[in-house]
Coordinates of C-alpha atoms in Angstrom, one line a residue:
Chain A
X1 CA 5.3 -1.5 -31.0
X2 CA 2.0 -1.3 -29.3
X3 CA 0.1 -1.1 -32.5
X4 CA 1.1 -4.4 -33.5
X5 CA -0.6 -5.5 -30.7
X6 CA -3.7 -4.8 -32.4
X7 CA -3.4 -8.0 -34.6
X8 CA -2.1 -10.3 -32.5
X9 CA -4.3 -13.1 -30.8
X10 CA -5.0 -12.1 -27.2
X11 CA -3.4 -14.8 -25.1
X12 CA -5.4 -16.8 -22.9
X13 CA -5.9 -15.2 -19.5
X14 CA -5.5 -17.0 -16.2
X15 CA -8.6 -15.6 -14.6
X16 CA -9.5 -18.9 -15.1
X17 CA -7.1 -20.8 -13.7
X18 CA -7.8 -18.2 -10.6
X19 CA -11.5 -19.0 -10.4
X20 CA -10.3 -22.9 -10.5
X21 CA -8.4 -22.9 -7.7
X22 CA -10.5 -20.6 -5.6
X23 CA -13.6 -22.5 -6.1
X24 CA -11.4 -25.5 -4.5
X25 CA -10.2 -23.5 -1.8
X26 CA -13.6 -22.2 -1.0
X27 CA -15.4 -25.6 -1.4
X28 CA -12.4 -27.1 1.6
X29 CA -12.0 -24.8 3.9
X30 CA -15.0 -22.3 3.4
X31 CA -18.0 -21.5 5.3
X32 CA -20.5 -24.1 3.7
X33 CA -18.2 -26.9 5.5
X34 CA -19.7 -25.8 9.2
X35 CA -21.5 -29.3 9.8
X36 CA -18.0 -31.0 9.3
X37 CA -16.5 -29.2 12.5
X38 CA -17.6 -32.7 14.0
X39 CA -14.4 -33.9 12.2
X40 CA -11.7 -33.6 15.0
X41 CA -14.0 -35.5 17.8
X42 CA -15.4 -38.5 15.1
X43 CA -11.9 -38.9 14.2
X44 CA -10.6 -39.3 18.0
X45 CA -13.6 -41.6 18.5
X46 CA -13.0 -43.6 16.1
X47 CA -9.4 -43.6 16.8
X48 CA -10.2 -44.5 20.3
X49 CA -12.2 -47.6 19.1
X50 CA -9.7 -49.2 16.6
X51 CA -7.1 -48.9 19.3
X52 CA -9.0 -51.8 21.2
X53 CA -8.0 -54.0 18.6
X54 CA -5.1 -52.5 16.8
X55 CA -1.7 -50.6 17.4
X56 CA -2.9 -47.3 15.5
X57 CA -0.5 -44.0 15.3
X58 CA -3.0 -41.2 15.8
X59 CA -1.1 -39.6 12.3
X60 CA -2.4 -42.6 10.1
X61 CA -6.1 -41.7 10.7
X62 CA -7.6 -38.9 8.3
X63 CA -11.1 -38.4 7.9
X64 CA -12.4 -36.2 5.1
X65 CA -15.9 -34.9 3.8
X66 CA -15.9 -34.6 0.0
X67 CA -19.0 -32.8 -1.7
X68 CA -19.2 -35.0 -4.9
X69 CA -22.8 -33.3 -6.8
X70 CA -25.5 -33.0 -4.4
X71 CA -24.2 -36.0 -2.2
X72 CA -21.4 -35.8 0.2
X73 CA -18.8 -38.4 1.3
X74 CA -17.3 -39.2 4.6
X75 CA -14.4 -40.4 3.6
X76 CA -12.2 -42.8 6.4
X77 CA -8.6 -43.4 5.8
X78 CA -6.4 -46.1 8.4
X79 CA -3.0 -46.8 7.3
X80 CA -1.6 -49.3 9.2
X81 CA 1.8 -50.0 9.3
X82 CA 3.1 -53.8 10.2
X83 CA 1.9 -55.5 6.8
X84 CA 0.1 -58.3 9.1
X85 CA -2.2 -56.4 10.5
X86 CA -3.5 -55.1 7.0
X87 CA -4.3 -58.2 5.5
X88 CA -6.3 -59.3 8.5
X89 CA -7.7 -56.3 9.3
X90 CA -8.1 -56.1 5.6
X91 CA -10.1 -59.1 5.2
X92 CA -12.9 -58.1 7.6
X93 CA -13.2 -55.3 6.1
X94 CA -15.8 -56.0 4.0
X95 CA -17.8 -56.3 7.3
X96 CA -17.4 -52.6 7.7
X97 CA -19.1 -50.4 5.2
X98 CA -18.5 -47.2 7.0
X99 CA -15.0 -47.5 5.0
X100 CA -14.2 -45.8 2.2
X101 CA -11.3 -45.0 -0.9
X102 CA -9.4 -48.0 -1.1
X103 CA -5.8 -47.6 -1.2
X104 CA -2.9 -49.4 -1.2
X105 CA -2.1 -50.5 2.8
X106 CA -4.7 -49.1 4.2
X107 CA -8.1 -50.7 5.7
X108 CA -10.9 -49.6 3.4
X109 CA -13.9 -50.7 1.5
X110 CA -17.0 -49.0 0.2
Chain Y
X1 CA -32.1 3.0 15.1
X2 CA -28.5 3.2 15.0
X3 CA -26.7 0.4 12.5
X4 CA -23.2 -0.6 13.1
X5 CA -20.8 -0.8 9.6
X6 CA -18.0 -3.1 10.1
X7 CA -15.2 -2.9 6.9
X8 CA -13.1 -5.9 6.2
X9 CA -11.6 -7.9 4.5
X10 CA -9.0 -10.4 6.0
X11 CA -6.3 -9.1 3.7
X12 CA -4.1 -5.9 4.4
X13 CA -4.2 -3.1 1.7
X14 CA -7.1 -3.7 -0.4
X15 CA -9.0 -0.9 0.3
X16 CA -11.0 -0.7 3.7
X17 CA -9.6 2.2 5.1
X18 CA -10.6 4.5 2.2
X19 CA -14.0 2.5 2.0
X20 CA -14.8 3.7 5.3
X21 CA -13.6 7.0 5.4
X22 CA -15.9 7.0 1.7
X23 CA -18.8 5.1 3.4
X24 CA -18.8 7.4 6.2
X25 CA -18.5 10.5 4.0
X26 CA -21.0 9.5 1.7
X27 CA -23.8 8.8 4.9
X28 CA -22.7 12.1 6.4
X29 CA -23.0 13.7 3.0
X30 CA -26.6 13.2 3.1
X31 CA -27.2 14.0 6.3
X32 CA -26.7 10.8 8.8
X33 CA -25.2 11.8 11.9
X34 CA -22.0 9.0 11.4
X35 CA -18.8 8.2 13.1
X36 CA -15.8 6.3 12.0
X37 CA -14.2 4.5 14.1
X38 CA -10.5 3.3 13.5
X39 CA -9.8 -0.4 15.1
X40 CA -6.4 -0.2 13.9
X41 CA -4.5 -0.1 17.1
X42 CA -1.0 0.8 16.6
X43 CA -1.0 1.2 12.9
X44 CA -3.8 4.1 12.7
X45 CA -4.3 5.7 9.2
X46 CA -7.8 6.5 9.0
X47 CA -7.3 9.8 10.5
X48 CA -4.7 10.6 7.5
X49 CA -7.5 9.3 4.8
X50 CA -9.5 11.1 6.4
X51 CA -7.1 14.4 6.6
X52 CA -7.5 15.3 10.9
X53 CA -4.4 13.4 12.0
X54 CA -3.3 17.2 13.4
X55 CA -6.7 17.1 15.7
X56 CA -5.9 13.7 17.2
X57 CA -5.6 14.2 21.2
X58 CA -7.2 11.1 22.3
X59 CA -8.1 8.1 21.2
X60 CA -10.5 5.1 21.1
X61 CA -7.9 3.7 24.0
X62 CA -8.4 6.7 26.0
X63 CA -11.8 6.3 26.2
X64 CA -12.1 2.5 26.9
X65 CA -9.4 3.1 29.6
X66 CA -11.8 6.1 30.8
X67 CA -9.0 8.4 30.4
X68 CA -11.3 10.7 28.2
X69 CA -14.8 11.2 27.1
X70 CA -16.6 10.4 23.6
X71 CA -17.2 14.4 23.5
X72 CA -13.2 15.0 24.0
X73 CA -12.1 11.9 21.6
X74 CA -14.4 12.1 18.6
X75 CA -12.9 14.5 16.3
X76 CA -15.4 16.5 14.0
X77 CA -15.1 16.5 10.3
X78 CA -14.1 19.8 8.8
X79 CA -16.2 19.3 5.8
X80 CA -19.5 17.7 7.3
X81 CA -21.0 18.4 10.2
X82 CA -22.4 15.6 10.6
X83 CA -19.1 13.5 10.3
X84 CA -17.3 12.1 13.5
X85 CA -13.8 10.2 13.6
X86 CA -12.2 8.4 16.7
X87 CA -8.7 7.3 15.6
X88 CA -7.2 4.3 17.0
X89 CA -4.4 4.6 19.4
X90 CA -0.6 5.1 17.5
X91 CA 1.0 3.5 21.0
X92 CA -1.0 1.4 22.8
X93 CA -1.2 -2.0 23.5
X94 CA -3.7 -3.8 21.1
X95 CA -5.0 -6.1 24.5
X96 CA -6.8 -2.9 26.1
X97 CA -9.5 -3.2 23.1
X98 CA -11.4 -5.1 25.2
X99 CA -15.1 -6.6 24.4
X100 CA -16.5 -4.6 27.0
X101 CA -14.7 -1.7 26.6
X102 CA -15.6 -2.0 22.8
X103 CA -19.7 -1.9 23.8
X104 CA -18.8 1.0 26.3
X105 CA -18.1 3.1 23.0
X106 CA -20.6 1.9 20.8
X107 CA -23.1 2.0 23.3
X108 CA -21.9 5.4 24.1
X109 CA -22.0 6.6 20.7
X110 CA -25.5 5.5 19.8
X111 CA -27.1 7.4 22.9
X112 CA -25.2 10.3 21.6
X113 CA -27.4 10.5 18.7
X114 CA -25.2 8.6 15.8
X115 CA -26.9 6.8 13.2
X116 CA -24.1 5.1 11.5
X117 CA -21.0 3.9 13.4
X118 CA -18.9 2.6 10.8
X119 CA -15.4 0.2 12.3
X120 CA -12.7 0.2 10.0
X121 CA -11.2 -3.1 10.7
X122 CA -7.5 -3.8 10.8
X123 CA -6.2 -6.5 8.2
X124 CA -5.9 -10.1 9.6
X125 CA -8.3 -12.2 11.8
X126 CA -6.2 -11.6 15.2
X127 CA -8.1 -9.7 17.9
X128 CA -8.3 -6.1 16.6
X129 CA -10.3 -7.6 13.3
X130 CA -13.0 -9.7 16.0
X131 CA -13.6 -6.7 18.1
X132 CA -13.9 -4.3 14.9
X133 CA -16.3 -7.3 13.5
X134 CA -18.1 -8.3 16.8
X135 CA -20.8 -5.6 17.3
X136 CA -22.0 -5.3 13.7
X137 CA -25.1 -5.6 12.2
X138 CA -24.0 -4.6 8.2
X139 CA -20.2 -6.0 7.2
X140 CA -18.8 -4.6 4.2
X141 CA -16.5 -7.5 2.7
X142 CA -13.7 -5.5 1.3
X143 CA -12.3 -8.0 -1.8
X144 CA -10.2 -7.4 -4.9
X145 CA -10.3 -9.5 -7.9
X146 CA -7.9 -11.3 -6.8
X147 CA -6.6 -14.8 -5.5
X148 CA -5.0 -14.1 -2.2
X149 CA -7.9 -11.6 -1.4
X150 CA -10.7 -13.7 -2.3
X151 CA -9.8 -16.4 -0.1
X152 CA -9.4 -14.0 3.1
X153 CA -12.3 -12.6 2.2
X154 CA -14.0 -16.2 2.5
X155 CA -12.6 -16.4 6.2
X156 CA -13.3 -13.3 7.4
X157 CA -17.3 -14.3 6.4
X158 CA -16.9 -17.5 8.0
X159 CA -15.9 -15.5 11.1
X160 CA -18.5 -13.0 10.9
X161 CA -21.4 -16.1 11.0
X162 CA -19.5 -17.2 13.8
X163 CA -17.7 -14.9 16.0
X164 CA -19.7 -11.9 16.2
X165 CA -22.7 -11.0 18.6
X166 CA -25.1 -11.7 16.5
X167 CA -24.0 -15.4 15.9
X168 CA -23.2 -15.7 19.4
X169 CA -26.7 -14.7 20.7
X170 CA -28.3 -16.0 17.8
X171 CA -30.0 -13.2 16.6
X172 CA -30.8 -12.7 12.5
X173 CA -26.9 -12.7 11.2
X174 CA -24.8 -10.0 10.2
X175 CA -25.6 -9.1 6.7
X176 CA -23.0 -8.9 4.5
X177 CA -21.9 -7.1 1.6
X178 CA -19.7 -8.0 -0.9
X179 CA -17.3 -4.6 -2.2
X180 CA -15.0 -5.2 -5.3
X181 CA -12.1 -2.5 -4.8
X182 CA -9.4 -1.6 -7.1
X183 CA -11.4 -3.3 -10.0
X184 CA -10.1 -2.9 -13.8
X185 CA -13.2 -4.0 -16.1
X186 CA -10.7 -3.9 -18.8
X187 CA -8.2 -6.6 -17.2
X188 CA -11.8 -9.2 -16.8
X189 CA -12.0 -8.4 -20.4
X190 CA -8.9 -10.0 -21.4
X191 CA -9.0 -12.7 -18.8
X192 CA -6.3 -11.4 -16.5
X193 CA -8.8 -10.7 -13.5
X194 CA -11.5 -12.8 -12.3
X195 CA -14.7 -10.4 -12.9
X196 CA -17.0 -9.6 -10.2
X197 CA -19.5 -12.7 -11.7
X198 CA -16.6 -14.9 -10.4
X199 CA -16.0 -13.8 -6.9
X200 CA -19.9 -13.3 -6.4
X201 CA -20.1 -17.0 -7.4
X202 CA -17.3 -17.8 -5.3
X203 CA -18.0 -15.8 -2.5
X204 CA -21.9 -16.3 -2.8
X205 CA -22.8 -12.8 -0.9
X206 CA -24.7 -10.2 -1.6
X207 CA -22.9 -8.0 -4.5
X208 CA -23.2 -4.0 -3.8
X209 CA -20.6 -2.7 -6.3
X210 CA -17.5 -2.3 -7.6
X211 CA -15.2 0.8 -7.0
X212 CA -12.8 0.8 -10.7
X213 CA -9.1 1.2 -10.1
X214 CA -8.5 5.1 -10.6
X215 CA -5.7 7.3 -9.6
X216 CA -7.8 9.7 -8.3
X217 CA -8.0 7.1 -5.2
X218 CA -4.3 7.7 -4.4
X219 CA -4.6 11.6 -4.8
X220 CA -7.1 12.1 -2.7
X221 CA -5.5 10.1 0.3
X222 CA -2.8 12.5 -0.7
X223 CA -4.9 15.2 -0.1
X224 CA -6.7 13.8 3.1
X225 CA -10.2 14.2 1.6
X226 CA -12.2 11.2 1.0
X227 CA -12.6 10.9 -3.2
X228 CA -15.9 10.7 -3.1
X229 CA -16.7 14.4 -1.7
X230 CA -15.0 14.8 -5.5
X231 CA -18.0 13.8 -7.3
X232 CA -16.1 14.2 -10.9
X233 CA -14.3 10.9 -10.5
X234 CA -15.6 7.5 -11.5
X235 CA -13.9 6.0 -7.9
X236 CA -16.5 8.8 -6.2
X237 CA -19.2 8.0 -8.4
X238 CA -19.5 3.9 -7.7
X239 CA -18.9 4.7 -4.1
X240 CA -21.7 7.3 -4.3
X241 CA -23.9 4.3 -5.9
X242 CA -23.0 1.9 -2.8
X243 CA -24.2 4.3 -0.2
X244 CA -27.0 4.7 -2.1
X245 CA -27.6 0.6 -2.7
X246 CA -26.7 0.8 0.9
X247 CA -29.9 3.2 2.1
X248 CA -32.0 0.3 -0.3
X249 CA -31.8 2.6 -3.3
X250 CA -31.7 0.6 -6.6
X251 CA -28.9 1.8 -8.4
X252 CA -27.8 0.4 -11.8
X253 CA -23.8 -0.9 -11.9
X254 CA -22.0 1.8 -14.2
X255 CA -18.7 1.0 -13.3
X256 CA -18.6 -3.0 -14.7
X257 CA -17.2 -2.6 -18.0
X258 CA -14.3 -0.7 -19.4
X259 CA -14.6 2.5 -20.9
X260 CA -15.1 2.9 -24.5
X261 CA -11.8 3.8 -25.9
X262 CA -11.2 5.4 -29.3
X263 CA -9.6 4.0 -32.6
X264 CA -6.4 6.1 -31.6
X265 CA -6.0 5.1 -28.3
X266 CA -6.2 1.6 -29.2
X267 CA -3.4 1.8 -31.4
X268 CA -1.0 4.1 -30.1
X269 CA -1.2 4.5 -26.4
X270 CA -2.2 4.8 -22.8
X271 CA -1.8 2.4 -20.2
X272 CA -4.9 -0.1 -20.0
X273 CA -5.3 0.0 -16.1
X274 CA -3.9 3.2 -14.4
X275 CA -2.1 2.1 -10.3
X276 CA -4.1 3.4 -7.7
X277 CA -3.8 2.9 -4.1
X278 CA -5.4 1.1 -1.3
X279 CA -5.8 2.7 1.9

C-alpha cells in the first residue's frame, strides 16, 4: 500500500550514522595524519630506552596521536606486566611528563 | 601541453571504467586529440565500454614488451576521430607493467600528438592502481555515496600525494577531483545516502560533479557506446558538465537534487532510485 506511505513519518536515515563513522575513519587513518608516520621509529626508541631499566614486551607499548580541537596529543601507553614493577615504576612517574592517559597497570601521568 | 587523466577510486565497481571511457569521449567530442588507456591487466573491460573489443590485436603489454608499436596498438574510435583506446592485456602477467615501460607509452603517446591521455585504473592499491596513478597530473577520484567507497577513496588520495611522480620529485601535486557516481539525490533526501556535502567534507577535495544513478548507464555499456555521446540522458548531461568544469568552464550542478515528481507518482508508483551499473 504505497500510498499509505504518504502519511507515515519518514524514519530516520542512517546517512548519519555513515558520515559518523567515516569522519572517524578519515580522522585515523587518513591523509592529514602524514606527520605521525614518525610513530613506528619514536615507539622503538622509546622502547629501546625503557628496556635499560625494565623487562618490556615490545606488544605492551602503543603510542597514539589524538587530534582533540586544534591541539593534538601524543598519547604513550606502557603496560607492564609483574605488578612490582608498576608501582615503582609508577611512583616516578610523576617525574616524567611525556606520559600520558592513565590507566589501570600501566605507567602514565599527564 | 599534453595532461595525463588518472581514474580511481580504490574500490572495484563504482564507476571508473565508464568514467573514462565518458571523460575520454567527452574531450574527443570536442575536439582533443585523447587516448584511453586501460591499466586493467588481466581483467580488461574498457574496450567493451567502449564497444572495440573486436579491434583488439595488441595491447598496452605488447608495446611495453616492444612486441608492437603505439600506431599498431591504439585502436581508433569509430565514432570520433579524435578518440584513441589501448586495451590492457586479457593474459598477461600484471609484473610486465613496469615503471619504465609505463613512461615508454606515455611518453610515446604525447610526441604523437595526444592532448589527453586518460588511465583507467584497476580497482585496489596493488601495482596495476600505482602505475595507472604514477604519471598523472589530474586524478579523478571515482566515489559513491557510500561507506566502503568513501574510505578507499581516502587511501587512494593518500597514495596519490605520496606515490606518484609528482610527489616523488616534488613537483606541484597531482590535482585531484572528487566524482560522485551512481548518486540518487532522492536517497540524501531521506537520509539513506550521505549527500555529496558529506563526502566533500569528508574527503575535503575538490568537488567536480555528480553523475545521478540512471539506467541509461547500464544500457549504454550494453550497447558499447559511452552514454554521454547520448546527450538526452541526465547520466550524459552531468558528465558533459564535468568535462566542461574539467576545461575550467563554470558549470552550475543540475544533477544535486531529485527530480520533481508529480502528486500521482507520489502516491501510487515508481521506484524512487532506478539500478544502474558501474563499469
Amino acid at each position: 500500500m504505497r500510498w499509505l506511505d504518504y502519511f507515515r513519518r519518514t524514519s530516520p536515515g542512517s546517512a548519519n550514522v555513515a558520515k559518523d563513522r567515516l569522519a572517524i575513519i578519515v580522522a585515523r587513518e587518513g591523509r592529514s595524519n602524514i606527520k605521525a608516520t614518525y610513530l613506528p621509529q619514536l615507539r622503538q626508541d622509546i622502547l629501546q630506552v625503557l628496556a635499560k631499566y625494565e623487562k618490556i614486551d615490545l606488544d605492551q607499548v602503543t603510542v597514539n596521536v589524538e587530534s582533540q580541537g586544534e591541539y593534538e596529543v601524543l598519547e604513550l601507553n606502557v603496560v607492564l606486566n609483574d605488578p612490582a614493577n608498576v608501582r615503582k615504576l609508577g611512583s616516578s612517574s610523576r617525574h616524567a611528563p611525556f606520559f600520558s592517559d592513565v590507566k589501570s597497570n600501566s605507567l602514565s601521568a599527564r | 601541453m599534453a595532461k595525463v587523466v588518472v581514474v580511481t577510486s580504490g574500490k572495484g565497481g563504482v564507476g571508473k571504467t565508464t568514467t573514462s571511457a565518458n571523460l575520454a569521449a567527452g574531450l574527443a567530442s570536442m575536439g582533443y586529440r585523447t587516448v584511453a588507456i586501460d591499466f586493467d591487466v588481466g581483467l580488461r573491460n574498457l574496450d567493451l565500454v567502449m564497444g572495440c573489443e573486436r579491434r583488439v590485436v595488441y595491447d598496452l603489454i605488447n608495446v611495453i614488451r616492444g612486441e608492437a608499436t603505439l600506431r599498431q596498438a591504439a585502436i581508433k574510435d569509430k565514432r570520433l576521430d579524435n578518440l584513441y583506446i589501448l586495451p590492457a592485456s586479457q593474459t598477461r602477467d600484471k609484473d610486465a607493467l613496469s615503471r619504465v615501460g609505463v613512461e615508454g607509452v606515455i611518453e610515446g603517446l604525447k610526441k604523437a600528438g595526444f592532448e589527453y591521455i586518460i588511465c583507467d585504473s584497476p580497482a585496489g592499491i596493488e601495482h596495476g592502481a600505482c602505475m595507472a596513478m604514477y604519471y598523472a597530473d589530474h586524478a579523478f577520484v571515482v566515489t559513491n555515496a557510500e561507506v566502503s567507497s568513501v574510505r578507499d577513496s581516502d587511501r587512494i588520495l593518500g597514495l596519490l600525494d605520496a606515490k606518484t611522480h609528482r610527489a616523488e620529485q616534488g613537483l606541484d601535486r597531482v590535482k585531484t577531483h572528487l566524482l560522485l557516481t551512481r548518486y540518487a539525490p532522492s536517497r540524501v533526501v531521506k537520509g539513506e545516502m550521505l549527500s555529496h556535502k558529506d563526502v566533500i567534507e569528508l574527503l575535503g577535495i575538490d568537488f567536480i560533479g555528480a553523475i545521478p544513478e540512471s539506467p541509461a548507464v547500464l544500457q549504454s555499456s550494453n550497447a558499447g557506446v559511452p552514454i554521454i555521446l547520448d546527450p538526452t540522458t541526465d547520466a550524459a548531461q552531468a558528465y558533459m558538465d564535468v568535462v566542461h568544469r574539467f576545461l575550467g568552464e563554470d558549470r552550475p550542478q543540475r544533477f544535486l537534487d531529485p527530480p520533481k515528481r508529480g502528486f500521482f507518482s507520489r502516491m501510487f508508483g515508481g521506484a524512487d532510485a532506478p539500478v544502474a551499473a558501474a563499469g
